PDB file of C-alpha atoms and ligand atoms in Angstrom:
ATOM      1  CA  MET A  31       0.547   4.886  27.608  1.00 97.00           C
ATOM      2  CA  LYS A  32      -2.742   2.893  26.221  1.00 98.00           C
ATOM      3  CA  VAL A  33      -1.938   1.477  22.995  1.00 98.00           C
ATOM      4  CA  LEU A  34      -5.335   3.159  21.865  1.00 98.00           C
ATOM      5  CA  GLU A  35      -4.024   6.524  23.177  1.00 98.00           C
ATOM      6  CA  ALA A  36      -1.059   6.747  20.833  1.00 98.00           C
ATOM      7  CA  ASP A  37      -0.902   8.926  17.869  1.00 98.00           C
ATOM      8  CA  PHE A  38       0.159   6.464  15.446  1.00 98.00           C
ATOM      9  CA  VAL A  39      -2.787   4.208  16.490  1.00 98.00           C
ATOM     10  CA  GLN A  40      -5.411   7.213  15.957  1.00 98.00           C
ATOM     11  CA  GLY A  41      -3.840   7.533  12.362  1.00 98.00           C
ATOM     12  CA  PHE A  42      -3.891   4.265  11.450  1.00 99.00           C
ATOM     13  CA  ILE A  43      -7.510   3.994  12.772  1.00 99.00           C
ATOM     14  CA  ARG A  44      -8.738   7.176  10.586  1.00 98.00           C
ATOM     15  CA  MET A  45      -6.727   5.970   7.647  1.00 99.00           C
ATOM     16  CA  CYS A  46      -8.601   2.537   7.683  1.00 99.00           C
ATOM     17  CA  SER A  47     -11.777   4.900   7.975  1.00 99.00           C
ATOM     18  CA  ASP A  48     -10.636   7.007   5.024  1.00 98.00           C
ATOM     19  CA  GLY A  49     -10.329   3.960   2.794  1.00 99.00           C
ATOM     20  CA  TRP A  50     -13.645   2.744   3.942  1.00 99.00           C
ATOM     21  CA  GLU A  51     -15.772   5.603   3.279  1.00 98.00           C
ATOM     22  CA  ARG A  52     -14.256   5.993  -0.592  1.00 98.00           C
ATOM     23  CA  GLY A  53     -15.250   2.673  -1.040  1.00 98.00           C
ATOM     24  CA  TRP A  54     -12.113   0.652  -1.435  1.00 98.00           C
ATOM     25  CA  HIS A  55     -12.787  -1.817   1.095  1.00 98.00           C
ATOM     26  CA  GLU A  56     -15.943  -4.298   0.539  1.00 98.00           C
ATOM     27  CA  ARG A  57     -16.268  -6.573   3.222  1.00 98.00           C
ATOM     28  CA  ASN A  58     -12.558  -7.783   4.668  1.00 98.00           C
ATOM     29  CA  GLY A  59     -11.167  -6.497   1.338  1.00 98.00           C
ATOM     30  CA  GLY A  60      -7.826  -4.607   1.955  1.00 98.00           C
ATOM     31  CA  ASN A  61      -5.237  -4.436   4.839  1.00 98.00           C
ATOM     32  CA  LEU A  62      -3.174  -2.225   6.336  1.00 99.00           C
ATOM     33  CA  SER A  63       0.253  -2.065   8.557  1.00 99.00           C
ATOM     34  CA  TYR A  64       2.745   0.261   9.705  1.00 99.00           C
ATOM     35  CA  ARG A  65       6.589  -0.397  11.320  1.00 99.00           C
ATOM     36  CA  LEU A  66       6.670   1.558  14.469  1.00 99.00           C
ATOM     37  CA  LYS A  67       9.212   3.976  15.713  1.00 98.00           C
ATOM     38  CA  ALA A  68      11.301   2.555  18.751  1.00 98.00           C
ATOM     39  CA  GLU A  69       9.928   5.465  20.604  1.00 98.00           C
ATOM     40  CA  GLU A  70       6.702   4.696  19.496  1.00 98.00           C
ATOM     41  CA  VAL A  71       7.173   1.276  20.975  1.00 98.00           C
ATOM     42  CA  THR A  72       8.727   2.336  24.430  1.00 98.00           C
ATOM     43  CA  GLU A  73       5.768   4.481  24.657  1.00 98.00           C
ATOM     44  CA  ILE A  74       2.757   1.660  24.797  1.00 98.00           C
ATOM     45  CA  GLU A  75       5.158  -0.831  26.046  1.00 97.00           C
ATOM     46  CA  ASP A  76       3.523  -1.057  29.514  1.00 98.00           C
ATOM     47  CA  ASP A  77       0.391  -1.768  27.696  1.00 98.00           C
ATOM     48  CA  LEU A  78       1.558  -5.061  25.483  1.00 98.00           C
ATOM     49  CA  ASN A  79       1.355  -8.565  26.753  1.00 97.00           C
ATOM     50  CA  GLU A  80       3.786 -11.340  27.176  1.00 95.00           C
ATOM     51  CA  ASP A  81       1.388 -14.294  26.309  1.00 92.00           C
ATOM     52  CA  GLY A  82       1.590 -14.268  22.301  1.00 95.00           C
ATOM     53  CA  GLN A  83       2.883 -17.547  20.880  1.00 97.00           C
ATOM     54  CA  TRP A  84       6.052 -17.432  18.086  1.00 98.00           C
ATOM     55  CA  GLN A  85       3.914 -18.532  14.971  1.00 98.00           C
ATOM     56  CA  PRO A  86       5.795 -18.403  11.496  1.00 98.00           C
ATOM     57  CA  ILE A  87       5.533 -15.476   9.290  1.00 97.00           C
ATOM     58  CA  GLY A  88       5.353 -17.393   5.827  1.00 95.00           C
ATOM     59  CA  ALA A  89       8.648 -15.463   4.537  1.00 95.00           C
ATOM     60  CA  ASP A  90      11.825 -14.611   5.681  1.00 97.00           C
ATOM     61  CA  VAL A  91      12.418 -10.799   6.455  1.00 98.00           C
ATOM     62  CA  PRO A  92      15.789 -10.895   8.371  1.00 98.00           C
ATOM     63  CA  GLY A  93      15.897  -6.911   7.268  1.00 98.00           C
ATOM     64  CA  LEU A  94      12.952  -6.105   9.905  1.00 98.00           C
ATOM     65  CA  ALA A  95      14.286  -8.449  12.667  1.00 98.00           C
ATOM     66  CA  ASN A  96      12.876  -7.194  16.136  1.00 98.00           C
ATOM     67  CA  GLU A  97      10.812  -4.588  14.415  1.00 98.00           C
ATOM     68  CA  PHE A  98       7.190  -4.149  15.973  1.00 99.00           C
ATOM     69  CA  PHE A  99       4.186  -3.635  13.325  1.00 99.00           C
ATOM     70  CA  LEU A 100       0.611  -2.513  13.871  1.00 99.00           C
ATOM     71  CA  VAL A 101      -1.697  -4.548  11.221  1.00 99.00           C
ATOM     72  CA  THR A 102      -4.890  -5.180  10.235  1.00 99.00           C
ATOM     73  CA  GLY A 103      -6.750  -8.541  11.428  1.00 98.00           C
ATOM     74  CA  SER A 104      -7.419 -11.340   8.780  1.00 98.00           C
ATOM     75  CA  GLY A 105     -10.907 -11.438   7.894  1.00 98.00           C
ATOM     76  CA  LYS A 106     -11.630  -7.782   9.576  1.00 98.00           C
ATOM     77  CA  TYR A 107     -13.458  -5.286   8.022  1.00 98.00           C
ATOM     78  CA  PHE A 108     -12.238  -1.638   7.310  1.00 98.00           C
ATOM     79  CA  ARG A 109     -15.481  -0.209   8.097  1.00 98.00           C
ATOM     80  CA  ASN A 110     -15.580  -2.060  11.817  1.00 98.00           C
ATOM     81  CA  VAL A 111     -11.770  -0.599  12.793  1.00 98.00           C
ATOM     82  CA  SER A 112     -12.673   2.692  14.380  1.00 98.00           C
ATOM     83  CA  LEU A 113     -15.498   1.134  16.187  1.00 98.00           C
ATOM     84  CA  ALA A 114     -13.742  -1.912  17.583  1.00 98.00           C
ATOM     85  CA  PRO A 115      -9.935  -1.289  17.262  1.00 98.00           C
ATOM     86  CA  GLU A 116      -8.933  -3.636  19.411  1.00 98.00           C
ATOM     87  CA  ASP A 117     -10.826  -6.825  17.938  1.00 98.00           C
ATOM     88  CA  CYS A 118      -9.629  -5.422  14.411  1.00 99.00           C
ATOM     89  CA  LEU A 119      -5.945  -5.034  14.612  1.00 99.00           C
ATOM     90  CA  ALA A 120      -2.958  -6.642  15.761  1.00 98.00           C
ATOM     91  CA  LEU A 121      -0.185  -5.367  17.308  1.00 98.00           C
ATOM     92  CA  ILE A 122       2.849  -7.868  16.451  1.00 98.00           C
ATOM     93  CA  GLU A 123       6.582  -8.242  17.288  1.00 98.00           C
ATOM     94  CA  LEU A 124       9.121  -9.924  14.989  1.00 98.00           C
ATOM     95  CA  ASP A 125      11.839 -12.560  16.280  1.00 98.00           C
ATOM     96  CA  PRO A 126      15.537 -11.831  15.746  1.00 98.00           C
ATOM     97  CA  ALA A 127      15.729 -13.817  12.407  1.00 98.00           C
ATOM     98  CA  GLY A 128      12.610 -12.140  10.909  1.00 98.00           C
ATOM     99  CA  ALA A 129      11.113 -15.724  10.529  1.00 98.00           C
ATOM    100  CA  HIS A 130       8.187 -15.681  13.166  1.00 98.00           C
ATOM    101  CA  TYR A 131       5.845 -12.974  14.795  1.00 98.00           C
ATOM    102  CA  ARG A 132       3.895 -12.924  18.232  1.00 98.00           C
ATOM    103  CA  LEU A 133       0.948 -11.280  19.226  1.00 98.00           C
ATOM    104  CA  ARG A 134       1.419  -8.161  21.868  1.00 98.00           C
ATOM    105  CA  TRP A 135      -1.858  -6.242  21.501  1.00 98.00           C
ATOM    106  CA  GLY A 136      -5.396  -6.716  19.746  1.00 98.00           C
ATOM    107  CA  LEU A 137      -7.097  -9.283  18.271  1.00 98.00           C
ATOM    108  CA  LYS A 138      -9.037  -9.673  21.577  1.00 98.00           C
ATOM    109  CA  ASN A 139     -11.777 -11.857  20.302  1.00 98.00           C
ATOM    110  CA  GLY A 140      -9.366 -14.253  18.238  1.00 97.00           C
ATOM    111  CA  GLY A 141      -7.722 -14.571  14.695  1.00 98.00           C
ATOM    112  CA  ARG A 142      -4.624 -13.944  12.918  1.00 98.00           C
ATOM    113  CA  PRO A 143      -2.976 -11.231  11.166  1.00 98.00           C
ATOM    114  CA  THR A 144      -3.826 -10.177   7.709  1.00 98.00           C
ATOM    115  CA  SER A 145      -3.556 -13.087   4.890  1.00 98.00           C
ATOM    116  CA  GLU A 146      -1.278 -10.503   3.327  1.00 97.00           C
ATOM    117  CA  LEU A 147       1.204 -10.604   5.914  1.00 98.00           C
ATOM    118  CA  PRO A 148       3.962 -12.106   3.923  1.00 97.00           C
ATOM    119  CA  SER A 149       3.299  -9.211   0.843  1.00 97.00           C
ATOM    120  CA  HIS A 150       3.475  -6.477   3.634  1.00 98.00           C
ATOM    121  CA  LEU A 151       6.529  -7.562   5.468  1.00 98.00           C
ATOM    122  CA  MET A 152       8.602  -8.167   2.515  1.00 98.00           C
ATOM    123  CA  ASN A 153       7.391  -4.996   0.969  1.00 98.00           C
ATOM    124  CA  HIS A 154       8.303  -3.168   4.252  1.00 98.00           C
ATOM    125  CA  GLU A 155      11.773  -5.174   3.995  1.00 98.00           C
ATOM    126  CA  VAL A 156      12.527  -3.718   0.633  1.00 98.00           C
ATOM    127  CA  LYS A 157      11.316  -0.106   1.209  1.00 98.00           C
ATOM    128  CA  LYS A 158      12.897  -0.162   4.670  1.00 98.00           C
ATOM    129  CA  ALA A 159      15.910  -0.715   2.848  1.00 98.00           C
ATOM    130  CA  ALA A 160      15.409   1.551  -0.514  1.00 98.00           C
ATOM    131  CA  SER A 161      14.167   4.755   1.441  1.00 98.00           C
ATOM    132  CA  GLY A 162      16.863   4.653   4.132  1.00 98.00           C
ATOM    133  CA  GLY A 163      14.425   3.607   6.877  1.00 98.00           C
ATOM    134  CA  ARG A 164      11.881   6.451   5.973  1.00 98.00           C
ATOM    135  CA  HIS A 165       9.139   4.352   4.563  1.00 98.00           C
ATOM    136  CA  ARG A 166       6.742   2.964   7.452  1.00 99.00           C
ATOM    137  CA  VAL A 167       3.407   2.434   5.823  1.00 99.00           C
ATOM    138  CA  ILE A 168       2.386  -0.291   3.189  1.00 99.00           C
ATOM    139  CA  TYR A 169      -1.174  -0.179   2.172  1.00 99.00           C
ATOM    140  CA  HIS A 170      -3.062  -2.783   0.057  1.00 98.00           C
ATOM    141  CA  ALA A 171      -6.814  -1.539  -1.275  1.00 99.00           C
ATOM    142  CA  HIS A 172      -9.376  -2.770  -3.787  1.00 99.00           C
ATOM    143  CA  PRO A 173      -9.717   0.393  -5.941  1.00 99.00           C
ATOM    144  CA  THR A 174     -12.576   0.016  -8.604  1.00 98.00           C
ATOM    145  CA  ASN A 175     -11.123   2.152 -11.689  1.00 99.00           C
ATOM    146  CA  VAL A 176      -7.728   0.784 -11.445  1.00 99.00           C
ATOM    147  CA  ILE A 177      -8.993  -3.355 -11.003  1.00 99.00           C
ATOM    148  CA  ALA A 178     -11.406  -2.126 -13.874  1.00 98.00           C
ATOM    149  CA  LEU A 179      -8.133  -0.968 -16.022  1.00 98.00           C
ATOM    150  CA  THR A 180      -6.560  -4.258 -15.405  1.00 98.00           C
ATOM    151  CA  PHE A 181      -8.791  -6.199 -17.758  1.00 98.00           C
ATOM    152  CA  VAL A 182      -8.257  -3.447 -20.822  1.00 98.00           C
ATOM    153  CA  LEU A 183      -4.732  -2.331 -20.803  1.00 98.00           C
ATOM    154  CA  PRO A 184      -1.866  -4.186 -21.409  1.00 98.00           C
ATOM    155  CA  LEU A 185      -0.384  -5.301 -18.113  1.00 98.00           C
ATOM    156  CA  THR A 186       2.874  -3.784 -18.314  1.00 98.00           C
ATOM    157  CA  ASP A 187       4.448  -1.220 -16.150  1.00 98.00           C
ATOM    158  CA  GLU A 188       5.192   0.999 -18.992  1.00 98.00           C
ATOM    159  CA  VAL A 189       1.510   1.454 -20.221  1.00 98.00           C
ATOM    160  CA  PHE A 190      -0.271   1.536 -16.574  1.00 98.00           C
ATOM    161  CA  THR A 191       2.502   4.120 -15.723  1.00 99.00           C
ATOM    162  CA  ARG A 192       2.303   6.423 -18.864  1.00 98.00           C
ATOM    163  CA  GLU A 193      -1.817   5.937 -19.069  1.00 98.00           C
ATOM    164  CA  LEU A 194      -1.947   7.091 -15.437  1.00 98.00           C
ATOM    165  CA  TRP A 195       0.521  10.013 -16.019  1.00 98.00           C
ATOM    166  CA  GLU A 196      -1.360  11.480 -18.737  1.00 98.00           C
ATOM    167  CA  MET A 197      -4.702  11.552 -17.034  1.00 98.00           C
ATOM    168  CA  ALA A 198      -3.488  14.621 -14.035  1.00 98.00           C
ATOM    169  CA  THR A 199      -0.944  16.650 -14.536  1.00 98.00           C
ATOM    170  CA  GLU A 200      -0.085  15.842 -10.791  1.00 98.00           C
ATOM    171  CA  CYS A 201       0.749  12.173 -11.244  1.00 98.00           C
ATOM    172  CA  PRO A 202       4.236  12.316 -12.520  1.00 98.00           C
ATOM    173  CA  VAL A 203       5.435  14.574  -9.737  1.00 98.00           C
ATOM    174  CA  VAL A 204       3.340  12.518  -6.946  1.00 98.00           C
ATOM    175  CA  PHE A 205       4.589   8.873  -8.639  1.00 98.00           C
ATOM    176  CA  PRO A 206       8.275   9.904 -10.783  1.00 98.00           C
ATOM    177  CA  ASP A 207       9.471   6.306 -10.436  1.00 98.00           C
ATOM    178  CA  GLY A 208       6.023   4.818 -12.191  1.00 98.00           C
ATOM    179  CA  ILE A 209       3.824   1.975 -11.163  1.00 98.00           C
ATOM    180  CA  GLY A 210       4.704  -1.836 -11.268  1.00 98.00           C
ATOM    181  CA  VAL A 211       1.975  -4.327 -12.530  1.00 98.00           C
ATOM    182  CA  VAL A 212       1.662  -7.928 -11.322  1.00 98.00           C
ATOM    183  CA  GLY A 213      -0.084 -10.225 -13.588  1.00 98.00           C
ATOM    184  CA  TRP A 214      -3.086 -12.346 -12.000  1.00 98.00           C
ATOM    185  CA  MET A 215      -1.587 -14.448  -8.963  1.00 98.00           C
ATOM    186  CA  VAL A 216      -3.021 -16.337  -6.232  1.00 97.00           C
ATOM    187  CA  PRO A 217      -2.937 -13.981  -3.060  1.00 97.00           C
ATOM    188  CA  GLY A 218      -2.479 -14.463   0.607  1.00 96.00           C
ATOM    189  CA  GLY A 219       0.934 -16.385  -0.217  1.00 91.00           C
ATOM    190  CA  ARG A 220       4.922 -16.062  -0.477  1.00 94.00           C
ATOM    191  CA  ASP A 221       5.189 -16.304  -4.511  1.00 96.00           C
ATOM    192  CA  ILE A 222       3.024 -12.921  -5.000  1.00 97.00           C
ATOM    193  CA  ALA A 223       4.986 -11.161  -2.118  1.00 96.00           C
ATOM    194  CA  VAL A 224       8.221 -12.117  -3.873  1.00 97.00           C
ATOM    195  CA  ALA A 225       6.581 -10.997  -7.257  1.00 98.00           C
ATOM    196  CA  THR A 226       5.276  -7.774  -5.485  1.00 98.00           C
ATOM    197  CA  SER A 227       8.579  -6.753  -3.006  1.00 98.00           C
ATOM    198  CA  LYS A 228      10.621  -7.175  -6.454  1.00 98.00           C
ATOM    199  CA  LEU A 229       8.552  -4.195  -7.977  1.00 98.00           C
ATOM    200  CA  MET A 230       8.780  -2.314  -4.828  1.00 98.00           C
ATOM    201  CA  GLU A 231      12.517  -1.905  -5.532  1.00 98.00           C
ATOM    202  CA  LYS A 232      11.959   0.385  -8.181  1.00 98.00           C
ATOM    203  CA  TYR A 233       8.105   1.659  -7.315  1.00 98.00           C
ATOM    204  CA  ASP A 234       6.169   3.149  -4.602  1.00 98.00           C
ATOM    205  CA  VAL A 235       2.897   1.249  -6.229  1.00 98.00           C
ATOM    206  CA  ALA A 236       2.251  -1.989  -7.715  1.00 98.00           C
ATOM    207  CA  VAL A 237      -0.976  -3.154  -9.155  1.00 98.00           C
ATOM    208  CA  TRP A 238      -2.377  -6.822  -8.698  1.00 98.00           C
ATOM    209  CA  ALA A 239      -4.269  -7.752 -12.086  1.00 98.00           C
ATOM    210  CA  HIS A 240      -7.698  -7.945 -11.267  1.00 98.00           C
ATOM    211  CA  HIS A 241      -7.417  -7.790  -7.554  1.00 98.00           C
ATOM    212  CA  GLY A 242      -5.727  -4.077  -6.102  1.00 98.00           C
ATOM    213  CA  MET A 243      -3.184  -1.860  -5.597  1.00 98.00           C
ATOM    214  CA  PHE A 244      -0.616  -1.925  -2.934  1.00 98.00           C
ATOM    215  CA  CYS A 245       1.245   1.460  -2.187  1.00 99.00           C
ATOM    216  CA  SER A 246       4.116   2.333   0.068  1.00 98.00           C
ATOM    217  CA  GLY A 247       5.097   5.411   1.969  1.00 98.00           C
ATOM    218  CA  GLU A 248       6.681   7.408   4.895  1.00 98.00           C
ATOM    219  CA  ASP A 249       3.733   8.026   7.087  1.00 99.00           C
ATOM    220  CA  PHE A 250      -0.351   7.572   6.675  1.00 99.00           C
ATOM    221  CA  ASP A 251      -0.768  10.974   4.594  1.00 98.00           C
ATOM    222  CA  LEU A 252       1.521  10.198   2.077  1.00 98.00           C
ATOM    223  CA  THR A 253       0.412   6.744   1.563  1.00 99.00           C
ATOM    224  CA  PHE A 254      -3.367   7.244   1.518  1.00 99.00           C
ATOM    225  CA  GLY A 255      -2.633  10.470  -0.840  1.00 99.00           C
ATOM    226  CA  LEU A 256      -0.882   8.253  -3.272  1.00 99.00           C
ATOM    227  CA  MET A 257      -3.440   5.576  -3.414  1.00 99.00           C
ATOM    228  CA  HIS A 258      -6.080   8.256  -3.939  1.00 98.00           C
ATOM    229  CA  THR A 259      -3.895  10.077  -6.537  1.00 99.00           C
ATOM    230  CA  VAL A 260      -3.616   6.728  -8.624  1.00 99.00           C
ATOM    231  CA  GLU A 261      -7.233   5.577  -8.155  1.00 99.00           C
ATOM    232  CA  LYS A 262      -8.460   9.306  -9.056  1.00 98.00           C
ATOM    233  CA  SER A 263      -6.639   8.890 -12.396  1.00 98.00           C
ATOM    234  CA  ALA A 264      -7.634   5.598 -13.249  1.00 99.00           C
ATOM    235  CA  GLU A 265     -11.275   6.868 -12.949  1.00 98.00           C
ATOM    236  CA  ILE A 266     -10.488   9.775 -15.304  1.00 98.00           C
ATOM    237  CA  LEU A 267      -8.926   7.366 -17.805  1.00 98.00           C
ATOM    238  CA  VAL A 268     -12.295   4.641 -17.233  1.00 98.00           C
ATOM    239  CA  LYS A 269     -14.477   7.815 -17.959  1.00 98.00           C
ATOM    240  CA  THR A 270     -12.039   9.034 -20.965  1.00 98.00           C
ATOM    241  CA  LEU A 271     -12.086   5.638 -22.602  1.00 97.00           C
ATOM    242  CA  SER A 272     -16.020   5.360 -21.880  1.00 97.00           C
ATOM    243  CA  MET A 273     -16.191   8.478 -23.861  1.00 97.00           C
ATOM    244  CA  ARG A 274     -14.139   7.760 -27.021  1.00 94.00           C
ATOM    245  CA  PRO A 275     -11.702   4.999 -27.155  1.00 90.00           C
ATOM    246  CA  ASP A 276      -9.080   7.556 -28.387  1.00 93.00           C
ATOM    247  CA  LYS A 277      -8.077  10.778 -26.486  1.00 95.00           C
ATOM    248  CA  ARG A 278      -8.543  13.910 -29.217  1.00 97.00           C
ATOM    249  CA  GLN A 279      -5.514  15.662 -26.887  1.00 97.00           C
ATOM    250  CA  THR A 280      -3.490  14.768 -23.838  1.00 98.00           C
ATOM    251  CA  ILE A 281      -0.113  15.584 -22.049  1.00 98.00           C
ATOM    252  CA  SER A 282       2.720  14.955 -24.622  1.00 98.00           C
ATOM    253  CA  PRO A 283       6.297  13.400 -23.772  1.00 98.00           C
ATOM    254  CA  GLN A 284       7.851  16.649 -24.297  1.00 98.00           C
ATOM    255  CA  ASN A 285       5.347  18.557 -21.698  1.00 98.00           C
ATOM    256  CA  PHE A 286       6.551  15.556 -19.020  1.00 98.00           C
ATOM    257  CA  ARG A 287       9.721  16.730 -19.510  1.00 98.00           C
ATOM    258  CA  ASP A 288       9.107  20.050 -19.461  1.00 98.00           C
ATOM    259  CA  LEU A 289       7.145  19.481 -16.266  1.00 98.00           C
ATOM    260  CA  ALA A 290      10.156  17.194 -14.925  1.00 98.00           C
ATOM    261  CA  ALA A 291      12.376  20.217 -15.309  1.00 98.00           C
ATOM    262  CA  ASP A 292      10.252  22.308 -13.540  1.00 98.00           C
ATOM    263  CA  PHE A 293       8.993  20.441 -10.298  1.00 97.00           C
ATOM    264  CA  GLY A 294      12.627  18.968 -10.238  1.00 97.00           C
ATOM    265  CA  VAL A 295      11.518  15.416 -10.732  1.00 97.00           C
ATOM    266  CA  LYS A 296      13.325  12.780 -12.531  1.00 98.00           C
ATOM    267  CA  LEU A 297      11.458  10.509 -15.045  1.00 98.00           C
ATOM    268  CA  PRO A 298      12.270   7.676 -16.757  1.00 98.00           C
ATOM    269  CA  GLU A 299      12.692   7.882 -20.644  1.00 98.00           C
ATOM    270  CA  ARG A 300      10.898   4.490 -20.856  1.00 98.00           C
ATOM    271  CA  PHE A 301       7.838   5.840 -20.039  1.00 98.00           C
ATOM    272  CA  LEU A 302       8.026   8.589 -22.266  1.00 98.00           C
ATOM    273  CA  TYR A 303       7.792   6.697 -25.440  1.00 98.00           C
ATOM    274  CA  GLU A 304       6.206   7.733 -28.541  1.00 96.00           C
ATOM    275  CA  LYS A 305       2.614   6.236 -29.166  1.00 93.00           C
TER     276      LYS A 305
HETATM  277  P1  13P B 582      -7.460 -10.222   4.787  1.00 60.15           P
HETATM  278  O1  13P B 582      -8.815  -9.990   5.335  1.00 60.15           O
HETATM  279  O2  13P B 582      -6.843 -11.562   5.211  1.00 60.15           O
HETATM  280  O3  13P B 582      -6.509  -9.123   5.337  1.00 60.15           O
HETATM  281  O4  13P B 582      -7.422 -10.291   3.334  1.00 60.15           O
HETATM  282  C1  13P B 582      -8.258  -9.505   2.542  1.00 60.15           C
HETATM  283  C2  13P B 582      -7.444  -8.948   1.007  1.00 60.15           C
HETATM  284  O5  13P B 582      -7.724  -7.840   0.434  1.00 60.15           O
HETATM  285  C3  13P B 582      -6.709 -10.078   0.633  1.00 60.15           C
HETATM  286  O6  13P B 582      -6.042  -9.474  -0.627  1.00 60.15           O
HETATM  287 ZN1   ZN B 583      -6.786  -7.695  -1.560  1.00 60.15          ZN
END
């Protein structure tokens, strides 16, 4: 089968278009990666090339040895992915040490995988282990309202989680483990990848102050839906804070406990502090 005919490739392209339409991907902002299933590699094997040179990843991910990933290219625009997928996307294979990758398909006009490849792969390694292999998608976007909040809220996991939970009743059900926050760091390297993947041991969402957000999930729907839910909640908070600095009423810690009992989720008590 041709790479472009595979369902996971079509799902990947659709997610890029959906993110672009939501306004989360100005210019080349954001990146997406998907860890292929063994049967998906077999499906497209005939359409892969062998001449890519092994390149250093910039991080060691032995837990992902020999795995294949579909990733967005560095400097490529999400806006263009559906029009020119073979130019904008890269299908890469990792070596047996998880230290190098080589291109097997895509980037037909040259280029390299996203500059955030170390963060994507370190997050994949952590989430693969934590989810028993179920998580396959890592998504980085630049959603406006979450970024705006990083200028006015204290940069702690507790405050971001609690404030965003309060903005929509569905939030604690969609991200019951909470949200992690990374203070401002230089993007694109190993240090920010280490800080983010540490948070991904506990959470499915990590906010990068003054930059954007990372989400992890099992498939494209769940991961896009997670980004969308968090950003929608942030939009409500931005609107609320713009109308008045305090809330007249909100969802209380006891309301959250009642919700958790009814919906069968565990909400860590450290997010249910008295204000
Ligand atoms: P890339 O174009 O290299 O993917 O970088 C975009 C980005 O959002 C960096 O954080
Ligand atoms: Zn970014």
